[in-house]
Short mmCIF file of C-alpha atoms in Angstrom, two decimals:
data_model
loop_
_atom_site.label_atom_id
_atom_site.label_comp_id
_atom_site.label_asym_id
_atom_site.label_seq_id
_atom_site.Cartn_x
_atom_site.Cartn_y
_atom_site.Cartn_z
CA MET A 1 144.97 65.26 77.05
CA VAL A 2 142.75 64.07 78.92
CA ASN A 3 144.40 64.67 82.24
CA LEU A 4 145.05 67.76 81.09
CA ARG A 5 141.17 68.10 80.58
CA ALA A 6 140.30 66.57 84.64
CA PHE A 7 142.88 68.45 85.67
CA SER A 8 141.77 71.77 84.20
CA LEU A 9 137.75 70.24 85.55
CA ILE A 10 138.61 70.61 89.01
CA ILE A 11 140.74 73.99 89.72
CA PHE A 12 137.23 74.67 87.85
CA PHE A 13 135.33 73.01 90.83
CA VAL A 14 137.96 74.74 93.32
CA LEU A 15 137.71 78.20 92.13
CA TYR A 16 133.70 78.02 91.38
CA SER A 17 133.50 76.76 95.29
CA LEU A 18 135.59 79.45 96.58
CA LEU A 19 133.48 82.27 94.66
CA ILE A 20 130.02 81.36 94.90
CA PRO A 21 129.33 82.39 98.52
CA THR A 22 128.27 80.04 101.82
CA ASP A 23 124.47 80.87 101.86
CA SER A 24 124.21 80.23 97.84
CA TRP A 25 124.71 76.68 98.80
CA ALA A 26 122.34 76.32 100.76
CA ALA A 27 119.98 78.15 98.32
CA VAL A 28 120.71 75.20 96.69
CA LYS A 29 119.99 72.97 98.36
CA PHE A 30 117.93 70.25 97.46
CA VAL A 31 115.08 70.01 100.45
CA SER A 32 112.90 66.78 99.21
CA ALA A 33 109.11 67.11 98.75
CA LYS A 34 108.19 64.87 102.28
CA GLU A 35 109.94 67.81 103.25
CA ASN A 36 107.76 70.10 101.37
CA TYR A 37 104.95 68.66 102.05
CA VAL A 38 105.37 68.70 105.80
CA PHE A 39 106.66 71.97 106.66
CA TYR A 40 103.46 73.59 104.17
CA CYS A 41 101.10 71.24 103.63
CA VAL A 42 100.52 68.90 107.00
CA SER A 43 99.33 72.30 108.95
CA CYS A 44 95.61 71.43 106.43
CA HIS A 45 96.16 68.22 105.16
CA GLY A 46 97.38 66.68 107.99
CA PRO A 47 100.24 64.16 108.10
CA LYS A 48 99.16 61.44 106.72
CA GLY A 49 97.82 63.88 104.00
CA LEU A 50 93.75 62.40 105.58
CA GLY A 51 92.81 65.80 104.80
CA ASP A 52 92.73 66.90 109.21
CA GLY A 53 95.53 69.23 110.06
CA ILE A 54 94.97 71.43 112.53
CA ASN A 55 93.94 74.06 110.10
CA ALA A 56 90.58 71.88 109.42
CA THR A 57 88.28 73.61 112.63
CA LYS A 58 84.91 73.48 111.72
CA THR A 59 84.59 76.39 110.42
CA GLN A 60 86.70 76.85 107.71
CA PRO A 61 83.94 77.04 104.74
CA VAL A 62 86.27 73.69 103.07
CA THR A 63 86.99 70.11 104.01
CA PRO A 64 90.83 70.58 102.24
CA ARG A 65 91.74 67.15 100.02
CA ASN A 66 92.52 64.00 101.28
CA HIS A 67 94.90 63.60 99.58
CA THR A 68 94.94 59.32 100.13
CA ASP A 69 91.60 59.35 98.94
CA ALA A 70 92.47 57.44 95.07
CA ILE A 71 89.39 57.90 94.22
CA LYS A 72 89.20 61.74 93.99
CA MET A 73 92.53 61.62 93.17
CA GLU A 74 93.10 59.73 90.11
CA ARG A 75 90.90 62.58 88.46
CA ILE A 76 92.60 64.46 88.70
CA SER A 77 95.76 64.67 86.14
CA ASP A 78 99.07 65.75 87.08
CA GLU A 79 98.77 69.24 85.43
CA GLU A 80 96.06 70.04 86.86
CA LEU A 81 97.54 68.26 90.25
CA LEU A 82 100.76 70.67 88.97
CA SER A 83 98.37 74.13 88.48
CA VAL A 84 96.89 73.59 92.10
CA ILE A 85 100.46 73.55 93.46
CA LYS A 86 101.21 76.78 91.99
CA ASP A 87 98.00 79.25 91.75
CA GLY A 88 96.46 78.00 94.39
CA GLY A 89 92.69 75.73 94.21
CA ARG A 90 91.33 78.58 92.63
CA ALA A 91 93.15 77.25 88.98
CA LEU A 92 90.91 74.55 89.05
CA GLY A 93 87.63 76.75 90.44
CA LYS A 94 88.38 75.45 94.07
CA SER A 95 88.73 77.54 96.67
CA THR A 96 91.32 79.95 97.82
CA MET A 97 92.09 78.40 100.84
CA MET A 98 94.63 76.35 99.03
CA PRO A 99 97.15 79.06 98.60
CA SER A 100 99.60 79.82 95.84
CA PHE A 101 103.04 77.66 96.25
CA SER A 102 104.72 79.61 92.54
CA SER A 103 106.84 82.00 94.87
CA THR A 104 108.08 79.94 97.17
CA LEU A 105 109.32 76.54 95.78
CA THR A 106 110.75 75.71 92.73
CA GLU A 107 109.54 74.34 89.72
CA VAL A 108 111.33 70.87 90.75
CA GLU A 109 110.33 71.53 94.72
CA ILE A 110 106.95 71.16 93.07
CA LEU A 111 106.65 68.59 91.00
CA ALA A 112 108.38 65.85 92.93
CA LEU A 113 105.72 67.08 95.56
CA LYS A 114 103.53 66.23 92.54
CA ASP A 115 105.04 63.12 92.11
CA TYR A 116 104.84 61.78 96.33
CA LEU A 117 101.57 62.80 96.21
CA ARG A 118 100.87 60.65 93.36
CA GLU A 119 102.53 58.34 96.28
CA LEU A 120 100.42 59.10 98.93
CA CYS A 121 96.76 57.93 97.64
CA LYS A 122 98.85 55.56 94.36
CA CYS A 123 97.42 56.16 92.49
CA VAL A 124 97.82 57.80 89.04
CA GLY A 125 96.14 61.33 87.26
CA LYS A 126 93.41 60.51 84.37
CA MET B 1 136.22 137.54 134.80
CA LYS B 2 137.60 135.71 132.08
CA GLN B 3 137.62 132.35 134.04
CA ASN B 4 134.38 132.81 135.52
CA LYS B 5 132.96 133.15 132.16
CA LEU B 6 135.06 129.85 131.26
CA LEU B 7 133.96 128.43 134.16
CA ILE B 8 130.16 129.49 133.07
CA ILE B 9 130.08 127.92 129.38
CA PHE B 10 131.65 124.33 131.31
CA SER B 11 128.75 124.68 132.77
CA PHE B 12 127.25 125.15 130.36
CA ILE B 13 127.96 122.17 128.24
CA PHE B 14 128.66 119.62 130.62
CA CYS B 15 124.27 119.99 131.84
CA LEU B 16 123.74 119.60 128.17
CA LEU B 17 126.16 116.32 127.25
CA LEU B 18 124.21 115.65 130.63
CA PHE B 19 120.89 116.34 129.37
CA GLY B 20 121.43 113.96 125.88
CA LEU B 21 122.86 110.92 127.44
CA SER B 22 120.62 110.99 130.20
CA ASP B 23 118.27 111.25 127.02
CA ALA B 24 119.67 108.79 125.38
CA LEU B 25 119.96 106.55 127.71
CA ALA B 26 115.76 106.40 128.04
CA LYS B 27 116.10 105.82 125.14
CA SER B 28 117.43 102.40 124.49
CA SER B 29 116.95 101.47 128.74
CA PRO B 30 119.45 99.94 129.39
CA ALA B 31 117.34 98.79 132.25
CA GLY B 32 114.61 96.89 129.82
CA LYS B 33 118.19 95.74 128.28
CA SER B 34 119.75 93.69 131.77
CA ILE B 35 115.56 92.87 132.16
CA PHE B 36 115.58 91.48 128.86
CA LYS B 37 119.45 89.28 129.88
CA THR B 38 118.83 88.36 133.31
CA LYS B 39 115.67 86.84 132.59
CA GLY B 40 117.45 84.45 130.37
CA CYS B 41 114.68 85.97 126.89
CA SER B 42 117.47 85.53 124.89
CA SER B 43 117.37 81.57 125.26
CA CYS B 44 114.05 81.85 122.91
CA HIS B 45 114.03 85.39 121.40
CA ARG B 46 117.32 86.88 119.25
CA ARG B 47 117.49 90.22 119.51
CA LYS B 48 119.92 90.48 116.56
CA GLY B 49 119.02 90.47 113.56
CA PRO B 50 119.37 89.74 110.71
CA SER B 51 117.76 86.80 110.83
CA VAL B 52 120.47 82.93 110.66
CA ASP B 53 117.51 80.52 109.82
CA LYS B 54 117.99 79.25 107.09
CA GLU B 55 116.41 74.95 107.16
CA PHE B 56 113.29 74.30 108.43
CA SER B 57 114.80 72.81 111.09
CA ASP B 58 116.48 76.12 111.74
CA LEU B 59 113.19 76.90 112.47
CA GLN B 60 112.16 74.00 114.15
CA LYS B 61 114.97 74.91 117.28
CA LYS B 62 113.42 78.06 118.16
CA LYS B 63 110.73 78.06 120.57
CA GLY B 64 110.22 81.87 120.18
CA PRO B 65 109.92 84.46 117.68
CA ASP B 66 112.87 87.21 116.26
CA LEU B 67 112.20 90.51 118.26
CA TRP B 68 115.65 91.77 116.32
CA PHE B 69 113.13 94.14 115.04
CA ALA B 70 110.08 94.22 117.61
CA GLY B 71 110.63 97.86 117.35
CA SER B 72 109.77 98.75 113.54
CA LYS B 73 106.45 95.33 113.85
CA PHE B 74 104.62 95.71 117.01
CA LYS B 75 102.60 98.95 117.77
CA ALA B 76 104.09 100.97 120.86
CA GLY B 77 101.57 99.91 123.96
CA PHE B 78 101.38 96.74 123.26
CA LEU B 79 104.34 95.29 124.38
CA ALA B 80 104.44 97.09 127.87
CA THR B 81 100.70 95.10 128.14
CA TRP B 82 101.34 91.96 126.41
CA LEU B 83 104.60 91.71 129.48
CA ALA B 84 102.85 92.03 131.84
CA ASN B 85 99.73 90.05 131.04
CA PRO B 86 101.59 87.29 128.25
CA VAL B 87 98.64 85.82 126.64
CA PRO B 88 99.30 82.69 123.18
CA ILE B 89 98.83 85.57 120.24
CA ARG B 90 99.25 81.22 117.97
CA PRO B 91 97.20 78.84 119.06
CA MET B 92 99.99 76.19 118.84
CA LYS B 93 102.97 76.74 120.38
CA PHE B 94 105.51 78.32 118.31
CA TYR B 95 105.51 75.56 114.84
CA SER B 96 104.26 72.99 116.04
CA LEU B 97 100.89 71.25 115.14
CA ARG B 98 100.41 69.03 117.76
CA GLU B 99 100.95 71.44 120.73
CA GLU B 100 99.01 74.06 121.64
CA SER B 101 99.91 77.02 123.27
CA VAL B 102 99.91 77.51 127.30
CA ARG B 103 99.48 80.32 129.35
CA ASP B 104 103.32 79.64 130.23
CA HIS B 105 105.86 83.11 129.22
CA PRO B 106 107.07 84.34 132.26
CA LYS B 107 105.70 87.79 133.62
CA LEU B 108 107.20 90.65 134.37
CA GLU B 109 106.19 93.43 136.75
CA LYS B 110 104.31 96.50 135.25
CA GLU B 111 107.46 98.66 136.04
CA ASP B 112 110.09 95.81 134.59
CA ALA B 113 107.40 94.39 130.58
CA VAL B 114 107.81 98.77 130.51
CA SER B 115 111.08 98.73 130.30
CA VAL B 116 111.63 95.82 128.25
CA ALA B 117 108.63 97.25 126.10
CA LYS B 118 111.15 100.51 125.63
CA PHE B 119 113.83 98.28 125.18
CA LEU B 120 112.26 96.02 122.32
CA MET B 121 110.74 99.18 120.63
CA THR B 122 114.18 100.33 120.21
CA LEU B 123 114.80 97.18 117.68
CA LYS B 124 114.12 98.84 114.60
CA SER B 125 114.76 96.90 111.24
CA LYS B 126 115.85 99.77 107.73
CA LYS B 127 113.59 97.48 106.08
CA VAL B 128 110.23 99.49 107.75
CA LYS B 129 109.86 102.75 106.71
CA LEU B 130 107.55 103.75 109.63
CA GLY B 131 103.78 105.64 109.06
CA VAL B 132 103.81 104.99 105.75
CA VAL B 133 100.49 101.83 106.36
CA LYS B 134 97.40 103.66 108.34
CA ALA B 135 94.41 101.78 108.81
CA LYS B 136 91.67 101.35 106.62
CA LYS B 137 88.53 99.55 106.88
CA SER B 138 87.67 99.06 102.26
CA ALA B 139 85.00 96.17 100.83
CA SER B 140 88.23 96.07 98.84
CA GLY B 141 90.73 94.03 102.24
CA ARG B 142 88.25 92.37 103.06
CA ILE B 143 87.40 91.07 98.97
CA ILE B 144 91.85 90.31 99.40
CA PHE B 145 91.71 88.85 102.77
CA GLU B 146 88.72 86.27 103.16
CA LYS B 147 88.24 85.68 98.84
CA LYS B 148 91.36 86.29 96.63
CA GLN B 149 92.93 84.35 99.33
CA GLY B 150 92.28 82.60 101.84
CA CYS B 151 94.20 84.01 104.43
CA TYR B 152 91.94 82.77 107.19
CA GLY B 153 92.60 79.30 106.24
CA CYS B 154 95.76 79.19 108.57
CA HIS B 155 94.50 82.73 110.36
CA LYS B 156 91.86 82.58 112.58
CA PHE B 157 89.92 86.10 112.94
CA LYS B 158 86.67 87.56 114.15
CA LYS B 159 83.82 87.57 111.80
CA GLY B 160 81.07 89.68 112.81
CA ARG B 161 80.17 87.90 116.07
CA ASN B 162 82.05 84.58 115.87
CA VAL B 163 85.92 83.66 115.57
CA ILE B 164 86.71 81.40 112.77
CA GLY B 165 89.51 80.27 110.54
CA GLY B 166 92.57 77.82 110.68
CA LEU B 167 94.94 77.50 113.84
CA SER B 168 98.92 77.60 112.63
CA GLY B 169 99.42 80.94 112.07
CA PRO B 170 98.83 83.57 114.46
CA THR B 171 95.76 84.43 115.02
CA LEU B 172 94.73 87.96 113.33
CA ILE B 173 92.63 88.85 116.51
CA GLY B 174 93.66 92.33 117.73
CA VAL B 175 96.19 92.82 115.21
CA GLY B 176 94.49 95.95 114.79
CA SER B 177 96.55 96.85 118.71
CA ARG B 178 99.44 94.62 118.35
CA LEU B 179 101.20 95.23 114.86
CA ASN B 180 102.14 98.67 112.78
CA PRO B 181 100.67 98.27 109.50
CA ASP B 182 103.99 99.32 108.30
CA TRP B 183 105.14 96.45 109.12
CA ILE B 184 103.14 93.92 107.62
CA TYR B 185 103.29 96.07 104.29
CA ALA B 186 106.88 95.73 104.23
CA PHE B 187 106.58 91.69 105.25
CA LEU B 188 104.19 90.58 102.45
CA LYS B 189 106.47 92.55 99.50
CA ASN B 190 109.18 91.19 101.41
CA PRO B 191 108.73 87.95 104.37
CA LYS B 192 112.43 86.72 104.02
CA ASP B 193 114.02 90.58 105.24
CA PHE B 194 112.49 89.68 108.41
CA HIS B 195 112.00 85.23 108.51
CA PRO B 196 114.24 83.63 106.27
CA VAL B 197 112.39 80.32 106.32
CA GLY B 198 108.56 80.69 107.25
CA ALA B 199 105.67 78.64 107.17
CA MET B 200 103.61 80.90 105.58
CA PRO B 201 103.75 80.56 101.57
CA ILE B 202 105.70 83.93 99.48
CA TYR B 203 103.13 86.69 98.11
CA LYS B 204 105.55 88.10 96.46
CA GLY B 205 104.21 88.24 92.26
CA ILE B 206 101.38 86.61 93.74
CA LEU B 207 99.53 88.93 95.48
CA SER B 208 100.54 93.19 93.99
CA GLU B 209 102.40 95.77 96.00
CA ALA B 210 98.75 98.02 95.77
CA ASP B 211 97.11 94.59 97.15
CA MET B 212 99.66 94.01 100.00
CA LEU B 213 98.94 98.25 100.87
CA THR B 214 95.56 97.72 100.93
CA LEU B 215 95.24 94.60 102.82
CA SER B 216 98.06 95.55 105.07
CA ARG B 217 95.66 99.39 106.18
CA TYR B 218 92.54 96.22 106.69
CA LEU B 219 94.40 94.19 109.01
CA ALA B 220 95.18 96.98 111.51
CA THR B 221 91.64 97.25 111.82
CA PHE B 222 91.07 94.21 112.90
CA LYS B 223 90.28 94.26 117.16
#
Protein backbone atom coordinates (compact mmCIF):
# COMPACT_ATOMS: atom_id res chain seq x y z
CA MET A 1 0.00 0.00 0.00
CA VAL A 2 2.79 2.42 1.02
CA ASN A 3 4.73 1.48 -2.09
CA LEU A 4 1.71 2.21 -4.25
CA ARG A 5 1.37 5.65 -2.64
CA ALA A 6 5.05 6.41 -3.18
CA PHE A 7 4.80 5.19 -6.77
CA SER A 8 1.76 7.36 -7.50
CA LEU A 9 3.51 10.39 -5.96
CA ILE A 10 6.55 9.83 -8.19
CA ILE A 11 4.29 9.50 -11.25
CA PHE A 12 2.49 12.69 -10.22
CA PHE A 13 5.74 14.70 -9.94
CA VAL A 14 7.11 13.33 -13.22
CA LEU A 15 3.89 14.25 -15.04
CA TYR A 16 3.79 17.62 -13.29
CA SER A 17 7.34 18.43 -14.34
CA LEU A 18 6.54 17.43 -17.92
CA LEU A 19 3.37 19.51 -18.05
CA ILE A 20 4.78 22.70 -16.56
CA PRO A 21 6.71 24.73 -19.13
CA THR A 22 10.35 25.37 -18.25
CA ASP A 23 9.70 29.13 -18.06
CA SER A 24 7.55 28.56 -15.00
CA TRP A 25 10.47 27.07 -13.15
CA ALA A 26 12.42 30.22 -13.83
CA ALA A 27 9.52 32.29 -12.58
CA VAL A 28 9.49 30.52 -9.24
CA LYS A 29 13.28 30.41 -8.98
CA PHE A 30 14.25 31.45 -5.49
CA VAL A 31 16.06 34.77 -5.36
CA SER A 32 17.83 35.36 -2.06
CA ALA A 33 17.30 38.54 -0.06
CA LYS A 34 20.93 39.46 -0.57
CA GLU A 35 20.58 39.12 -4.36
CA ASN A 36 17.48 41.32 -4.30
CA TYR A 37 19.23 43.83 -2.05
CA VAL A 38 22.22 44.02 -4.40
CA PHE A 39 20.00 44.33 -7.46
CA TYR A 40 17.37 46.77 -6.23
CA CYS A 41 18.63 48.54 -3.09
CA VAL A 42 22.39 49.05 -3.44
CA SER A 43 22.02 51.81 -6.05
CA CYS A 44 20.62 54.07 -3.30
CA HIS A 45 21.61 52.43 -0.03
CA GLY A 46 25.13 51.43 -1.04
CA PRO A 47 26.86 48.05 -1.26
CA LYS A 48 27.20 47.81 2.52
CA GLY A 49 23.89 49.49 3.30
CA LEU A 50 25.55 52.69 4.56
CA GLY A 51 23.18 54.92 2.59
CA ASP A 52 25.92 55.89 0.16
CA GLY A 53 24.78 54.39 -3.16
CA ILE A 54 25.46 56.08 -6.48
CA ASN A 55 22.00 57.65 -6.43
CA ALA A 56 22.77 59.43 -3.17
CA THR A 57 24.00 62.49 -5.03
CA LYS A 58 24.25 65.94 -3.47
CA THR A 59 21.31 67.07 -5.59
CA GLN A 60 18.85 64.69 -3.93
CA PRO A 61 16.41 66.13 -1.40
CA VAL A 62 16.96 63.27 1.07
CA THR A 63 19.72 60.87 2.04
CA PRO A 64 18.96 57.14 1.76
CA ARG A 65 18.63 55.30 5.06
CA ASN A 66 21.81 53.86 6.52
CA HIS A 67 20.71 50.27 7.10
CA THR A 68 23.62 49.58 9.45
CA ASP A 69 22.60 52.33 11.85
CA ALA A 70 21.21 50.16 14.65
CA ILE A 71 19.97 53.10 16.74
CA LYS A 72 17.74 54.43 13.96
CA MET A 73 16.81 51.04 12.53
CA GLU A 74 15.59 49.64 15.87
CA ARG A 75 13.11 52.52 16.09
CA ILE A 76 11.37 51.04 13.07
CA SER A 77 9.17 48.01 13.69
CA ASP A 78 9.18 44.99 11.41
CA GLU A 79 5.68 45.89 10.24
CA GLU A 80 6.88 49.38 9.31
CA LEU A 81 9.85 47.96 7.44
CA LEU A 82 7.54 45.68 5.48
CA SER A 83 5.22 48.60 4.71
CA VAL A 84 8.09 50.74 3.42
CA ILE A 85 9.40 47.97 1.16
CA LYS A 86 5.90 47.27 -0.16
CA ASP A 87 4.49 50.77 -0.46
CA GLY A 88 7.56 52.98 -0.50
CA GLY A 89 8.62 55.86 1.76
CA ARG A 90 5.15 57.39 1.66
CA ALA A 91 3.88 54.48 3.80
CA LEU A 92 5.61 56.07 6.80
CA GLY A 93 5.17 59.63 5.65
CA LYS A 94 8.77 59.64 4.41
CA SER A 95 10.21 60.53 1.03
CA THR A 96 8.73 59.04 -2.14
CA MET A 97 12.32 58.69 -3.34
CA MET A 98 12.02 55.24 -1.77
CA PRO A 99 9.80 53.48 -4.33
CA SER A 100 7.20 50.81 -3.79
CA PHE A 101 8.29 47.24 -4.50
CA SER A 102 4.92 45.54 -4.07
CA SER A 103 4.65 44.87 -7.83
CA THR A 104 8.30 43.93 -8.19
CA LEU A 105 8.97 41.53 -5.32
CA THR A 106 6.88 38.67 -3.98
CA GLU A 107 5.55 38.61 -0.41
CA VAL A 108 8.13 35.98 0.47
CA GLU A 109 10.94 38.06 -1.00
CA ILE A 110 9.77 41.15 0.90
CA LEU A 111 9.73 39.18 4.17
CA ALA A 112 13.22 37.87 3.46
CA LEU A 113 14.43 41.37 2.62
CA LYS A 114 13.11 42.64 5.94
CA ASP A 115 15.11 39.90 7.71
CA TYR A 116 18.18 40.86 5.67
CA LEU A 117 17.82 44.48 6.82
CA ARG A 118 17.78 43.23 10.41
CA GLU A 119 21.00 41.35 9.67
CA LEU A 120 22.57 44.55 8.34
CA CYS A 121 21.65 46.60 11.39
CA LYS A 122 22.21 43.71 13.79
CA CYS A 123 19.14 44.93 15.60
CA VAL A 124 15.50 44.10 16.26
CA GLY A 125 12.55 46.40 15.73
CA LYS A 126 10.72 48.26 18.47
CA MET B 1 -0.10 43.59 -82.25
CA LYS B 2 -1.21 41.12 -79.63
CA GLN B 3 2.45 40.42 -78.79
CA ASN B 4 3.11 44.15 -78.33
CA LYS B 5 0.21 44.42 -75.93
CA LEU B 6 1.50 41.50 -73.91
CA LEU B 7 4.97 43.04 -73.88
CA ILE B 8 3.60 46.33 -72.57
CA ILE B 9 1.60 44.54 -69.88
CA PHE B 10 4.60 42.47 -68.77
CA SER B 11 6.85 45.54 -68.78
CA PHE B 12 4.30 47.38 -66.66
CA ILE B 13 4.09 44.49 -64.15
CA PHE B 14 7.89 44.24 -64.08
CA CYS B 15 8.20 47.96 -63.33
CA LEU B 16 5.65 47.68 -60.54
CA LEU B 17 7.51 44.73 -59.02
CA LEU B 18 10.82 46.57 -59.29
CA PHE B 19 9.33 49.66 -57.71
CA GLY B 20 7.84 47.64 -54.87
CA LEU B 21 11.08 45.78 -54.33
CA SER B 22 13.20 48.92 -54.24
CA ASP B 23 10.75 50.50 -51.80
CA ALA B 24 10.85 47.43 -49.57
CA LEU B 25 14.65 47.37 -49.72
CA ALA B 26 14.83 51.05 -48.82
CA LYS B 27 12.57 50.47 -45.84
CA SER B 28 14.42 47.42 -44.55
CA SER B 29 17.79 49.09 -45.22
CA PRO B 30 19.97 46.07 -46.09
CA ALA B 31 22.99 48.40 -46.01
CA GLY B 32 22.23 49.29 -42.38
CA LYS B 33 21.68 45.63 -41.48
CA SER B 34 24.96 44.72 -43.12
CA ILE B 35 26.85 47.48 -41.27
CA PHE B 36 25.18 46.36 -38.03
CA LYS B 37 26.60 42.88 -38.64
CA THR B 38 30.07 43.81 -39.87
CA LYS B 39 30.66 46.37 -37.12
CA GLY B 40 29.87 43.66 -34.56
CA CYS B 41 26.94 45.55 -33.01
CA SER B 42 25.33 42.20 -32.16
CA SER B 43 28.08 41.47 -29.65
CA CYS B 44 26.52 44.08 -27.32
CA HIS B 45 22.97 44.54 -28.64
CA ARG B 46 20.24 42.02 -29.39
CA ARG B 47 18.30 42.75 -32.56
CA LYS B 48 15.94 39.81 -32.26
CA GLY B 49 13.29 39.55 -29.59
CA PRO B 50 11.59 38.82 -27.40
CA SER B 51 14.11 39.03 -24.60
CA VAL B 52 15.24 35.75 -23.09
CA ASP B 53 16.56 37.28 -19.86
CA LYS B 54 15.44 35.37 -16.82
CA GLU B 55 17.80 36.17 -14.01
CA PHE B 56 19.78 39.13 -12.69
CA SER B 57 22.95 37.49 -13.97
CA ASP B 58 21.56 37.53 -17.55
CA LEU B 59 21.30 41.27 -17.31
CA GLN B 60 24.69 41.74 -15.76
CA LYS B 61 26.30 39.85 -18.66
CA LYS B 62 24.91 42.34 -21.17
CA LYS B 63 27.04 45.21 -22.41
CA GLY B 64 24.33 47.28 -24.06
CA PRO B 65 20.58 47.64 -24.36
CA ASP B 66 18.42 45.35 -26.50
CA LEU B 67 17.55 46.92 -29.84
CA TRP B 68 14.89 44.48 -31.04
CA PHE B 69 12.23 47.13 -30.34
CA ALA B 70 14.40 50.15 -31.25
CA GLY B 71 11.94 51.29 -33.93
CA SER B 72 9.21 51.55 -31.31
CA LYS B 73 11.41 52.96 -28.56
CA PHE B 74 13.31 55.74 -30.27
CA LYS B 75 12.18 58.79 -32.14
CA ALA B 76 12.93 58.92 -35.84
CA GLY B 77 16.06 60.96 -36.37
CA PHE B 78 17.52 60.41 -32.91
CA LEU B 79 19.47 57.24 -33.70
CA ALA B 80 21.21 58.63 -36.79
CA THR B 81 22.40 61.68 -34.87
CA TRP B 82 23.43 59.61 -31.84
CA LEU B 83 25.30 56.94 -33.81
CA ALA B 84 27.36 59.65 -35.53
CA ASN B 85 28.13 61.27 -32.19
CA PRO B 86 27.49 58.80 -29.37
CA VAL B 87 27.25 60.45 -25.98
CA PRO B 88 26.46 58.05 -23.08
CA ILE B 89 22.78 57.93 -22.17
CA ARG B 90 23.49 56.19 -18.89
CA PRO B 91 25.70 57.99 -16.37
CA MET B 92 27.06 54.57 -15.32
CA LYS B 93 28.16 51.76 -17.61
CA PHE B 94 25.33 49.40 -18.57
CA TYR B 95 23.93 48.04 -15.27
CA SER B 96 27.13 48.89 -13.41
CA LEU B 97 27.02 50.52 -10.01
CA ARG B 98 30.76 51.14 -9.95
CA GLU B 99 32.04 52.24 -13.32
CA GLU B 100 31.06 55.54 -14.82
CA SER B 101 30.22 55.64 -18.50
CA VAL B 102 32.92 56.72 -20.87
CA ARG B 103 32.54 57.75 -24.47
CA ASP B 104 33.60 54.39 -25.82
CA HIS B 105 30.68 53.54 -28.11
CA PRO B 106 31.94 53.18 -31.70
CA LYS B 107 31.27 56.27 -33.76
CA LEU B 108 29.83 55.77 -37.25
CA GLU B 109 30.35 57.88 -40.34
CA LYS B 110 27.31 60.01 -41.01
CA GLU B 111 26.19 57.94 -44.01
CA ASP B 112 26.58 54.65 -42.12
CA ALA B 113 24.81 56.12 -39.09
CA VAL B 114 21.83 57.00 -41.26
CA SER B 115 21.75 53.48 -42.77
CA VAL B 116 22.02 51.71 -39.40
CA ALA B 117 19.40 54.02 -37.88
CA LYS B 118 17.10 53.27 -40.81
CA PHE B 119 17.57 49.56 -40.20
CA LEU B 120 17.05 49.87 -36.44
CA MET B 121 13.87 51.84 -36.96
CA THR B 122 12.42 48.81 -38.78
CA LEU B 123 12.72 46.77 -35.56
CA LYS B 124 9.34 47.31 -33.99
CA SER B 125 7.38 45.76 -31.15
CA LYS B 126 3.73 44.88 -31.64
CA LYS B 127 3.17 45.85 -28.01
CA VAL B 128 3.57 49.55 -28.80
CA LYS B 129 0.67 51.39 -30.38
CA LEU B 130 2.18 54.22 -32.35
CA GLY B 131 0.89 57.78 -32.56
CA VAL B 132 -1.31 57.61 -29.46
CA VAL B 133 0.69 59.47 -26.79
CA LYS B 134 1.58 63.09 -27.46
CA ALA B 135 3.94 65.30 -25.48
CA LYS B 136 2.16 67.49 -22.97
CA LYS B 137 3.56 69.56 -20.14
CA SER B 138 1.28 69.48 -17.12
CA ALA B 139 1.29 70.18 -13.41
CA SER B 140 -0.14 66.71 -12.81
CA GLY B 141 2.74 65.16 -14.79
CA ARG B 142 5.26 67.09 -12.71
CA ILE B 143 3.56 66.02 -9.47
CA ILE B 144 3.68 62.35 -10.48
CA PHE B 145 7.32 62.64 -11.55
CA GLU B 146 8.64 64.65 -8.62
CA LYS B 147 6.26 64.06 -5.73
CA LYS B 148 4.04 61.01 -6.13
CA GLN B 149 6.97 58.92 -7.35
CA GLY B 150 10.50 60.07 -6.87
CA CYS B 151 11.55 59.18 -10.42
CA TYR B 152 14.61 61.38 -10.21
CA GLY B 153 15.88 59.22 -7.35
CA CYS B 154 17.44 57.11 -10.12
CA HIS B 155 17.22 59.32 -13.21
CA LYS B 156 18.78 62.74 -13.65
CA PHE B 157 16.87 65.51 -15.34
CA LYS B 158 16.94 69.27 -15.84
CA LYS B 159 14.99 71.24 -13.27
CA GLY B 160 15.19 74.80 -14.42
CA ARG B 161 18.85 75.46 -14.95
CA ASN B 162 20.02 72.72 -12.63
CA VAL B 163 20.66 69.05 -13.33
CA ILE B 164 19.47 66.94 -10.44
CA GLY B 165 18.81 63.28 -9.69
CA GLY B 166 20.37 59.86 -9.36
CA LEU B 167 22.78 58.03 -11.59
CA SER B 168 21.69 54.39 -11.76
CA GLY B 169 19.11 54.83 -14.49
CA PRO B 170 19.38 56.33 -17.95
CA THR B 171 19.36 60.12 -18.03
CA LEU B 172 16.04 61.78 -18.70
CA ILE B 173 17.71 64.85 -20.14
CA GLY B 174 16.66 65.08 -23.76
CA VAL B 175 14.00 62.36 -23.50
CA GLY B 176 11.68 64.49 -25.61
CA SER B 177 13.90 64.10 -28.64
CA ARG B 178 15.09 60.58 -27.78
CA LEU B 179 12.16 58.40 -26.76
CA ASN B 180 8.85 57.77 -28.41
CA PRO B 181 6.19 58.60 -25.78
CA ASP B 182 4.09 55.67 -27.04
CA TRP B 183 6.95 53.40 -25.99
CA ILE B 184 7.33 55.10 -22.58
CA TYR B 185 3.64 54.45 -21.93
CA ALA B 186 3.84 50.83 -23.12
CA PHE B 187 6.96 50.28 -21.01
CA LEU B 188 5.39 51.75 -17.86
CA LYS B 189 2.27 49.61 -18.36
CA ASN B 190 4.07 46.34 -19.04
CA PRO B 191 7.85 46.63 -18.54
CA LYS B 192 8.29 42.87 -18.84
CA ASP B 193 7.21 43.02 -22.48
CA PHE B 194 10.57 44.67 -23.11
CA HIS B 195 12.73 43.83 -20.11
CA PRO B 196 11.67 40.62 -18.31
CA VAL B 197 14.40 41.46 -15.80
CA GLY B 198 15.11 45.08 -14.96
CA ALA B 199 16.36 47.16 -12.06
CA MET B 200 13.52 49.66 -12.32
CA PRO B 201 10.63 48.84 -9.98
CA ILE B 202 7.40 47.79 -11.68
CA TYR B 203 4.73 50.50 -11.47
CA LYS B 204 1.87 48.39 -12.76
CA GLY B 205 -0.67 48.34 -9.94
CA ILE B 206 1.05 51.27 -8.24
CA LEU B 207 0.40 54.03 -10.75
CA SER B 208 -2.93 54.05 -12.56
CA GLU B 209 -2.90 53.81 -16.35
CA ALA B 210 -4.16 57.39 -16.46
CA ASP B 211 -1.18 58.51 -14.36
CA MET B 212 1.18 56.52 -16.59
CA LEU B 213 -0.25 58.29 -19.61
CA THR B 214 0.13 61.71 -17.97
CA LEU B 215 3.68 60.84 -16.95
CA SER B 216 4.59 59.61 -20.45
CA ARG B 217 3.26 62.83 -21.95
CA TYR B 218 5.17 64.89 -19.39
CA LEU B 219 8.45 63.02 -19.93
CA ALA B 220 8.13 63.59 -23.66
CA THR B 221 8.51 67.34 -23.02
CA PHE B 222 11.94 66.93 -21.38
CA LYS B 223 14.73 68.78 -23.13
